[in-house]
Amino acid sequence: MAFVLIQHLDPKQRSGLTELLSRATKMPVLEVKATIPIEPNHVYVMAPAVVLSMSDGHIRAEERGGGRNLPIDYFLSSLARDNTSKAIGIVLSGTASDGTLGLRAVKAEGGITFAQEPSSAKFDGMPRSAIAAGVVDFVLPPEEIAKRLVRFAQHPAYGSVKAEETGEAAQETETALNRIFHVLRTVTGNDFTHYKHMTIRRRIHRRMVLHASEKLSDYVAYLQENLAEARALADDLLICVTAFFREPKYFEVLAASVFPAILKNRLPEASIRVWISGCATGEEAYSVAICLTEFLERAGANAPLQIFASDISESAIEKARAGIYPAAALAEVSPARLKRFFVKAPGGYQIAKFIRESCIFAKQNITRDPPFHNLDLITCCNVLIYFGPVLQRKALATFHYALKPGGFLMLGPSESVGPLSHAFTALDKKLRIYSKQPGSAPLNVPYLAAEPLAAAPPGTAGGVVRAALDVQKTAERILLAQYAPASVIVDDGMNIVHVRGETAAYLQVASGE
């Protein structure tokens, strides 16, 4: 294990710190001024006027550029990409919010995150920011963090996910995964069976390390008896890294090519309808809303905006609706946009009300729940990469159904329309932007009914999780009946298949079939 310290210090402080670290750790302490290979049992300290990153087992020092200086976020994000589930990120005493986004990146890759207990920190801004963002696994004083690090380094599951297993070991792993999928499906309603298993296993091994479960079977037993852990694992499986105006080239193409095509030949009163699928905590949805608002102003158009944003994670949707983000999350937001589209709020900045009002956030499973319809644009960036082939095809068929003829689909840089390439035309192959072919035949969209829950595998706490699910469903039915608007569900032939609430004021249903 190696340690990298990133801190803003004057030369005198730096010299004293280096000497102190050398005595305390009994390890070599090196100041990083250029690219050097990283070695175990060394401490590396960032030199002045540079930023550090990590790749291919090397620490790289780069000249600090313009804009906001967030060296801790920068380094931790590169550490996460390079080391995935072996990465450990620690935020200690410091002001402001640097480190919060970096810890999110570490956690998203299956790594482990710490923040110093704020009461033990001389400056508590950085640890408090990370804790408030929900990206910290352990909040501990420094001496307890050190003890946990030793324990994790000795844990057999730490960073040890095997790519291939055969024979009896493979069968045992498959059985354990099926039990985990059942518990998650029963507790959360989400089926992870067809997610990419290597990603799933990395996140499961992360939870095993956190709870000191040495064998997968031990963790399965723990999971079956702790519903809170099932929800925590589900949140881990759904965590993703997002940011405002991530991949700036995408937004350049949207403004230059996609938005003008959407606006062309449109009636003045017709709404522009956009669906941000897999919106996470909302940064992408608000970025599209801001970019589209600016485009319409430049074009002198006044088309109404309807931006639907959905995600499978209820906690992510709640954060997106609030629209409050720490200052570190706004690193890619220009000063002009920050002044116009954000307002100062406790804990950071909040999206301006007129932008929030154009965005509707909803919990939705894109492979199972009915989609939005008659859409001009769908974005689904870095979601399909977590899906296996079955779910990818379901999601793409749903997007095809939801788009207008000629509507646009934007995917992440590592995603494509794959087996449905006959139904889409590539507008920009490099940036993965496609349009729906106007004459393409409708695709089968298997979302009209949720898949039934499978019978509980032997040995699972089926009664406990079933009772929890029944209570949740009953509460949802009561809330929908008393507070949700009256609604009618119809099929493709406009036949009524379900009525909820009192519809007499709007619709009189005839007697008979």
XYZ file of C-alpha atoms in Angstrom:
513
model
C 0.000 0.000 0.000
C 1.293 3.470 -0.903
C 0.097 6.849 0.355
C -0.234 10.077 -1.593
C -0.631 13.353 0.275
C -2.042 16.316 -1.602
C -1.996 19.540 0.367
C -1.390 23.252 -0.133
C 1.648 24.201 1.964
C 4.324 26.862 1.891
C 7.974 25.667 1.550
C 8.694 25.872 5.291
C 5.583 23.866 6.183
C 6.356 21.351 3.450
C 9.858 20.726 4.749
C 8.567 20.204 8.286
C 5.800 17.912 7.105
C 8.179 15.748 5.076
C 10.455 15.278 8.089
C 7.491 14.514 10.359
C 6.042 11.964 7.935
C 9.383 10.223 7.552
C 9.748 9.812 11.331
C 6.112 8.821 11.906
C 5.743 6.292 9.083
C 9.348 5.050 8.862
C 8.812 5.128 5.096
C 10.621 7.068 2.360
C 8.849 10.388 1.682
C 9.191 11.716 -1.859
C 8.096 15.055 -3.278
C 6.549 14.467 -6.695
C 7.754 16.901 -9.364
C 7.717 14.595 -12.411
C 6.380 11.216 -13.490
C 7.695 8.419 -11.276
C 6.711 4.777 -10.660
C 4.749 4.227 -7.478
C 6.091 1.730 -4.945
C 4.550 0.103 -1.853
C 5.363 1.528 1.580
C 6.241 4.980 0.273
C 4.673 8.370 0.970
C 4.387 10.822 -1.942
C 3.824 14.530 -1.399
C 2.635 16.892 -4.153
C 5.180 19.534 -5.158
C 4.120 23.198 -5.530
C 2.428 24.450 -8.734
C 1.548 20.990 -10.068
C -1.384 18.582 -10.002
C -0.975 14.838 -9.616
C -2.668 11.979 -11.416
C -2.103 8.234 -11.503
C -2.061 5.811 -14.420
C -0.352 2.510 -15.233
C 1.276 2.353 -11.819
C 2.911 5.783 -12.131
C 2.270 9.097 -10.383
C 2.297 11.887 -12.928
C 2.954 15.539 -12.107
C 1.440 18.032 -14.516
C 1.634 21.797 -14.581
C -1.403 23.336 -12.938
C -3.776 24.785 -15.526
C -6.219 27.664 -15.358
C -9.659 27.564 -13.795
C -10.558 26.201 -10.383
C -7.787 24.326 -8.628
C -9.171 21.030 -7.249
C -6.070 18.811 -7.009
C -7.598 16.272 -4.615
C -10.628 15.603 -6.836
C -8.315 15.383 -9.838
C -5.980 12.851 -8.252
C -8.656 10.678 -6.618
C -10.591 10.435 -9.895
C -7.478 9.205 -11.696
C -6.725 6.812 -8.830
C -10.224 5.332 -9.198
C -9.807 4.821 -12.953
C -6.389 3.220 -12.532
C -7.023 0.985 -9.513
C -10.804 0.414 -9.519
C -11.744 -1.696 -6.480
C -8.237 -1.482 -4.946
C -8.417 2.303 -4.560
C -8.822 3.861 -1.113
C -9.581 7.586 -0.818
C -9.225 9.555 2.425
C -10.271 13.166 3.007
C -8.663 14.759 6.062
C -8.771 18.238 7.569
C -9.189 21.063 5.058
C -11.401 23.935 3.981
C -13.998 24.082 1.171
C -15.121 20.921 -0.657
C -12.166 19.567 -2.652
C -12.148 15.757 -2.458
C -15.909 15.176 -2.507
C -16.128 14.365 -6.215
C -12.953 12.319 -6.021
C -14.391 10.114 -3.270
C -17.523 9.627 -5.367
C -15.330 8.369 -8.222
C -13.471 5.970 -5.900
C -16.719 4.570 -4.519
C -18.232 4.206 -8.007
C -15.297 2.009 -9.051
C -15.721 -0.245 -6.020
C -13.067 1.365 -3.823
C -13.351 2.368 -0.164
C -13.680 5.916 1.167
C -12.907 7.631 4.475
C -13.424 11.090 5.914
C -11.906 12.420 9.099
C -14.346 12.836 11.975
C -15.087 16.596 11.706
C -14.772 17.201 15.458
C -11.165 15.939 15.288
C -10.223 18.133 12.299
C -8.671 21.581 12.587
C -10.599 22.578 9.450
C -13.778 20.553 8.948
C -14.991 21.915 5.589
C -13.642 19.143 3.379
C -14.723 16.168 5.506
C -18.159 17.697 6.140
C -18.676 18.255 2.395
C -17.820 14.633 1.585
C -20.020 13.292 4.386
C -22.983 15.451 3.330
C -22.630 14.187 -0.258
C -23.109 10.589 0.930
C -19.856 9.332 -0.612
C -18.073 8.281 2.601
C -18.005 4.724 3.948
C -16.318 5.512 7.270
C -16.157 8.694 9.358
C -13.342 8.193 11.852
C -10.526 10.060 13.619
C -7.108 9.597 11.937
C -5.845 6.910 14.347
C -8.929 4.759 13.688
C -8.570 5.252 9.917
C -5.034 3.848 10.191
C -6.297 0.736 12.009
C -8.990 0.144 9.375
C -6.445 0.451 6.577
C -4.337 -2.313 8.104
C -7.418 -4.489 8.533
C -8.569 -3.962 4.941
C -5.112 -4.660 3.510
C -5.190 -8.057 5.235
C -8.735 -8.938 4.129
C -8.812 -11.822 1.588
C -11.579 -10.188 -0.468
C -9.819 -6.805 -0.846
C -9.295 -6.209 -4.586
C -9.445 -9.953 -5.333
C -12.302 -10.431 -7.808
C -11.337 -13.242 -10.192
C -12.170 -12.769 -13.859
C -12.699 -16.486 -14.540
C -13.856 -19.317 -12.339
C -14.445 -22.926 -13.290
C -16.009 -26.078 -11.911
C -17.325 -26.141 -8.367
C -16.090 -22.612 -7.557
C -18.023 -21.158 -10.496
C -21.183 -23.020 -9.436
C -20.888 -21.787 -5.845
C -20.446 -18.206 -7.028
C -23.458 -18.453 -9.353
C -25.623 -19.875 -6.547
C -24.538 -17.099 -4.181
C -25.215 -14.410 -6.806
C -28.697 -15.795 -7.453
C -29.475 -15.602 -3.735
C -28.221 -12.011 -3.644
C -30.283 -11.093 -6.712
C -33.385 -12.563 -5.092
C -32.922 -10.547 -1.893
C -32.303 -7.340 -3.856
C -35.320 -7.972 -6.101
C -37.567 -8.629 -3.115
C -36.387 -5.699 -0.994
C -35.958 -3.037 -3.694
C -38.069 -4.311 -6.610
C -35.030 -4.061 -8.919
C -33.702 -7.105 -10.747
C -29.918 -7.063 -11.210
C -29.722 -10.527 -12.786
C -28.822 -9.225 -16.248
C -26.405 -6.516 -15.139
C -22.770 -7.223 -15.993
C -21.657 -9.726 -13.388
C -18.053 -8.535 -13.113
C -19.271 -5.069 -12.077
C -21.760 -6.645 -9.657
C -19.057 -8.832 -8.103
C -16.691 -5.873 -7.624
C -19.363 -3.996 -5.686
C -20.247 -7.109 -3.645
C -16.584 -7.638 -2.729
C -16.471 -4.018 -1.610
C -19.348 -4.672 0.786
C -17.621 -7.868 1.974
C -14.515 -5.898 2.928
C -16.582 -3.241 4.705
C -18.345 -5.883 6.812
C -15.341 -8.216 7.294
C -17.065 -11.105 5.483
C -14.238 -13.347 4.320
C -16.368 -15.684 2.169
C -19.133 -14.869 -0.277
C -21.404 -17.307 1.568
C -20.799 -15.350 4.809
C -21.896 -12.138 3.111
C -25.004 -13.802 1.647
C -26.043 -14.912 5.138
C -25.441 -11.396 6.489
C -27.412 -9.845 3.628
C -30.408 -12.143 4.163
C -30.706 -11.047 7.794
C -30.167 -7.291 7.257
C -32.589 -5.434 5.014
C -30.621 -2.204 5.502
C -27.554 -3.891 3.996
C -29.629 -5.015 0.994
C -30.594 -1.388 0.350
C -26.985 -0.256 0.867
C -25.750 -2.853 -1.639
C -28.399 -1.762 -4.141
C -27.249 1.851 -3.741
C -23.652 0.730 -4.328
C -24.676 -1.110 -7.495
C -26.400 2.014 -8.804
C -23.793 4.652 -7.886
C -22.269 6.421 -10.872
C -19.999 9.346 -11.587
C -21.696 12.335 -13.161
C -20.900 16.024 -13.521
C -22.181 19.255 -15.002
C -21.314 19.587 -18.696
C -19.346 16.359 -18.633
C -17.804 15.644 -22.053
C -18.069 19.250 -23.380
C -17.921 18.073 -27.021
C -21.335 16.462 -26.582
C -22.882 19.796 -25.690
C -21.146 21.492 -28.601
C -22.716 18.993 -31.024
C -26.102 19.326 -29.347
C -26.052 23.102 -29.797
C -24.611 22.998 -33.334
C -26.555 20.109 -34.889
C -29.187 18.437 -32.721
C -31.066 21.425 -31.299
C -31.362 23.209 -34.699
C -32.795 19.995 -36.217
C -35.311 19.707 -33.371
C -36.404 23.334 -33.783
C -36.771 23.097 -37.567
C -40.380 23.163 -38.873
C -41.800 23.154 -35.345
C -45.072 24.887 -34.480
C -44.539 27.746 -31.981
C -46.753 26.151 -29.328
C -45.216 22.665 -29.651
C -43.106 21.624 -26.679
C -39.553 20.334 -27.030
C -39.577 17.004 -25.203
C -36.353 15.525 -23.818
C -35.781 12.420 -21.697
C -32.605 12.127 -19.603
C -32.541 8.419 -18.773
C -30.309 7.323 -15.898
C -30.073 10.921 -14.697
C -28.403 10.029 -11.358
C -28.349 13.141 -9.154
C -29.469 15.485 -11.928
C -26.335 17.193 -13.211
C -26.801 15.980 -16.789
C -30.493 16.915 -16.876
C -29.815 20.446 -15.672
C -26.850 20.778 -18.061
C -29.091 19.899 -21.019
C -31.786 22.290 -19.759
C -29.263 25.138 -19.487
C -27.716 24.409 -22.882
C -31.138 24.195 -24.552
C -32.326 27.411 -22.880
C -29.258 29.263 -24.173
C -29.774 27.863 -27.682
C -33.435 28.933 -27.830
C -32.494 32.456 -26.736
C -29.839 32.704 -29.444
C -32.341 31.401 -32.014
C -35.019 33.855 -30.886
C -37.412 30.947 -30.254
C -39.831 30.555 -27.371
C -40.695 26.845 -27.485
C -41.901 25.347 -24.190
C -39.487 22.843 -22.616
C -40.454 19.494 -21.126
C -37.402 17.711 -19.756
C -38.141 14.351 -18.159
C -35.343 12.869 -16.062
C -35.476 9.405 -14.573
C -33.348 7.011 -12.567
C -33.832 3.700 -10.815
C -32.426 5.104 -7.543
C -34.943 6.906 -5.336
C -32.184 8.578 -3.281
C -30.552 9.945 -6.453
C -33.903 11.317 -7.664
C -34.478 13.102 -4.343
C -31.105 14.854 -4.655
C -31.842 15.751 -8.278
C -35.197 17.320 -7.372
C -33.567 19.448 -4.670
C -30.972 20.658 -7.182
C -28.410 21.619 -4.515
C -24.745 20.851 -5.250
C -21.439 21.546 -3.460
C -19.125 24.115 -4.969
C -16.741 21.368 -6.101
C -19.459 19.937 -8.353
C -19.515 23.177 -10.363
C -15.911 23.004 -11.561
C -16.978 22.844 -15.230
C -19.628 25.580 -14.904
C -18.486 28.932 -16.307
C -18.736 32.053 -14.106
C -21.436 33.448 -16.419
C -23.570 30.304 -16.124
C -22.969 30.122 -12.389
C -24.254 33.681 -11.978
C -27.336 33.205 -14.141
C -28.464 29.609 -13.531
C -27.486 29.028 -9.881
C -28.241 30.682 -6.556
C -26.230 30.422 -3.339
C -27.718 27.917 -0.920
C -26.719 26.178 2.331
C -24.138 23.567 1.394
C -23.317 25.059 -2.006
C -25.472 26.247 -4.909
C -29.009 25.500 -6.069
C -30.259 25.404 -9.661
C -32.339 28.509 -10.442
C -36.080 27.976 -10.098
C -36.917 28.604 -13.766
C -34.559 25.788 -14.791
C -35.799 23.413 -12.080
C -39.387 24.008 -13.206
C -38.583 22.780 -16.715
C -37.319 19.417 -15.351
C -39.557 16.629 -14.069
C -37.758 13.893 -12.111
C -39.219 10.419 -11.645
C -38.070 7.011 -10.466
C -38.113 4.603 -13.396
C -36.619 1.310 -14.543
C -35.968 1.731 -18.267
C -36.027 -2.015 -18.922
C -39.389 -2.589 -17.237
C -41.480 0.566 -16.729
C -43.474 2.354 -19.460
C -41.355 5.084 -21.086
C -42.134 8.676 -21.955
C -43.335 9.075 -25.538
C -43.167 11.361 -28.581
C -39.708 12.609 -27.631
C -37.295 14.810 -29.575
C -34.163 13.727 -27.718
C -33.128 10.956 -25.334
C -29.784 10.926 -23.542
C -28.596 7.767 -21.780
C -24.919 8.207 -21.019
C -22.895 5.541 -19.203
C -25.883 3.374 -18.247
C -25.802 0.659 -20.908
C -22.196 -0.184 -19.997
C -23.525 -1.771 -16.798
C -26.110 -3.888 -18.655
C -25.696 -7.341 -20.144
C -26.927 -7.994 -23.732
C -30.531 -8.772 -22.658
C -31.006 -5.458 -20.833
C -29.172 -3.466 -23.501
C -31.574 -4.678 -26.175
C -34.618 -3.961 -23.963
C -33.400 -0.427 -23.230
C -32.614 0.375 -26.877
C -35.998 -0.964 -28.022
C -37.658 1.256 -25.420
C -35.755 4.315 -26.640
C -36.699 3.553 -30.246
C -40.372 3.329 -29.251
C -40.237 6.573 -27.244
C -38.625 8.741 -29.945
C -40.417 10.641 -32.665
C -39.426 9.659 -36.209
C -36.134 11.466 -36.699
C -35.717 11.969 -32.940
C -32.216 11.806 -31.470
C -30.501 9.374 -29.090
C -27.242 10.238 -27.302
C -25.259 7.481 -25.574
C -21.998 7.402 -23.617
C -18.571 7.212 -25.310
C -18.282 3.433 -24.736
C -21.842 2.587 -25.820
C -23.609 2.028 -29.146
C -26.963 0.955 -30.591
C -25.338 -2.424 -31.386
C -27.876 -4.998 -32.616
C -30.446 -2.262 -33.327
C -28.202 -0.344 -35.710
C -30.756 -0.979 -38.486
C -33.270 1.207 -36.604
C -30.958 4.192 -36.039
C -28.761 6.403 -38.218
C -25.447 7.633 -36.806
C -25.257 11.419 -36.671
C -21.836 11.335 -34.991
C -20.263 7.871 -34.646
C -17.421 9.079 -32.436
C -19.719 10.817 -29.949
C -22.419 8.100 -30.187
C -25.252 10.385 -31.300
C -27.958 8.734 -33.414
C -31.324 9.561 -34.978
C -34.317 7.265 -35.291
C -34.863 6.217 -38.876
C -38.279 7.614 -39.902
C -39.367 4.457 -41.728
C -38.065 1.910 -39.220
C -40.610 -0.641 -38.028
C -41.746 -0.553 -34.389
C -39.720 -2.807 -32.119
C -41.095 -5.138 -29.497
C -41.008 -3.311 -26.154
C -41.426 -5.788 -23.274
C -42.198 -3.322 -20.498
C -45.939 -3.506 -20.000
C -45.781 -5.802 -16.954
C -43.191 -6.218 -14.263
C -41.557 -9.606 -14.097
C -42.941 -11.767 -11.242
C -40.729 -12.287 -8.247
C -39.061 -15.673 -8.258
C -39.571 -18.126 -5.430
C -37.107 -17.679 -2.598
C -34.044 -19.912 -2.923
C -33.594 -22.345 -0.021
C -32.140 -20.705 3.054
C -33.195 -17.102 2.274
C -35.082 -14.914 4.703
C -38.061 -14.891 2.346
C -40.680 -14.171 4.988
C -38.843 -11.157 6.358
C -38.193 -9.462 3.022
C -41.691 -10.359 1.714
C -43.309 -8.719 4.732
C -41.257 -5.571 4.192
C -42.244 -5.476 0.525
C -45.960 -6.025 1.310
C -45.963 -3.117 3.768
C -44.261 -0.904 1.172
C -46.756 -1.833 -1.556
C -49.731 -1.269 0.746
C -48.448 2.173 1.673
C -47.902 3.030 -1.991
C -51.471 1.947 -2.879
C -52.916 4.141 -0.108
C -50.850 7.152 -1.183
C -51.765 6.703 -4.848
C -55.462 6.300 -4.084
C -55.679 9.372 -1.838
C -53.172 11.819 -3.285
C -52.281 10.912 -6.882
C -54.362 12.314 -9.768
C -57.004 10.053 -11.287
C -55.538 8.058 -14.160
C -56.364 5.553 -16.878
C -53.942 3.110 -18.525
C -54.669 2.192 -22.148
C -52.998 -0.237 -24.536
C -51.810 0.415 -28.118
C -55.410 0.023 -29.379
C -56.667 2.694 -26.942
C -58.454 0.026 -24.887
C -58.690 0.788 -21.172
C -56.792 -1.810 -19.156
C -56.704 -0.170 -15.696
C -58.410 2.723 -13.887
C -57.064 4.345 -10.700
C -58.982 6.918 -8.684
C -62.228 8.761 -9.428
C -62.444 9.513 -13.160
C -66.153 10.437 -13.450
C -65.403 14.151 -13.761
C -63.370 13.471 -16.905
C -64.436 10.102 -18.302
C -67.601 8.005 -18.175
C -66.792 4.349 -18.774
C -69.466 2.507 -20.738
C -70.931 -0.709 -19.375
C -69.989 -4.072 -20.860
C -66.624 -5.393 -21.978
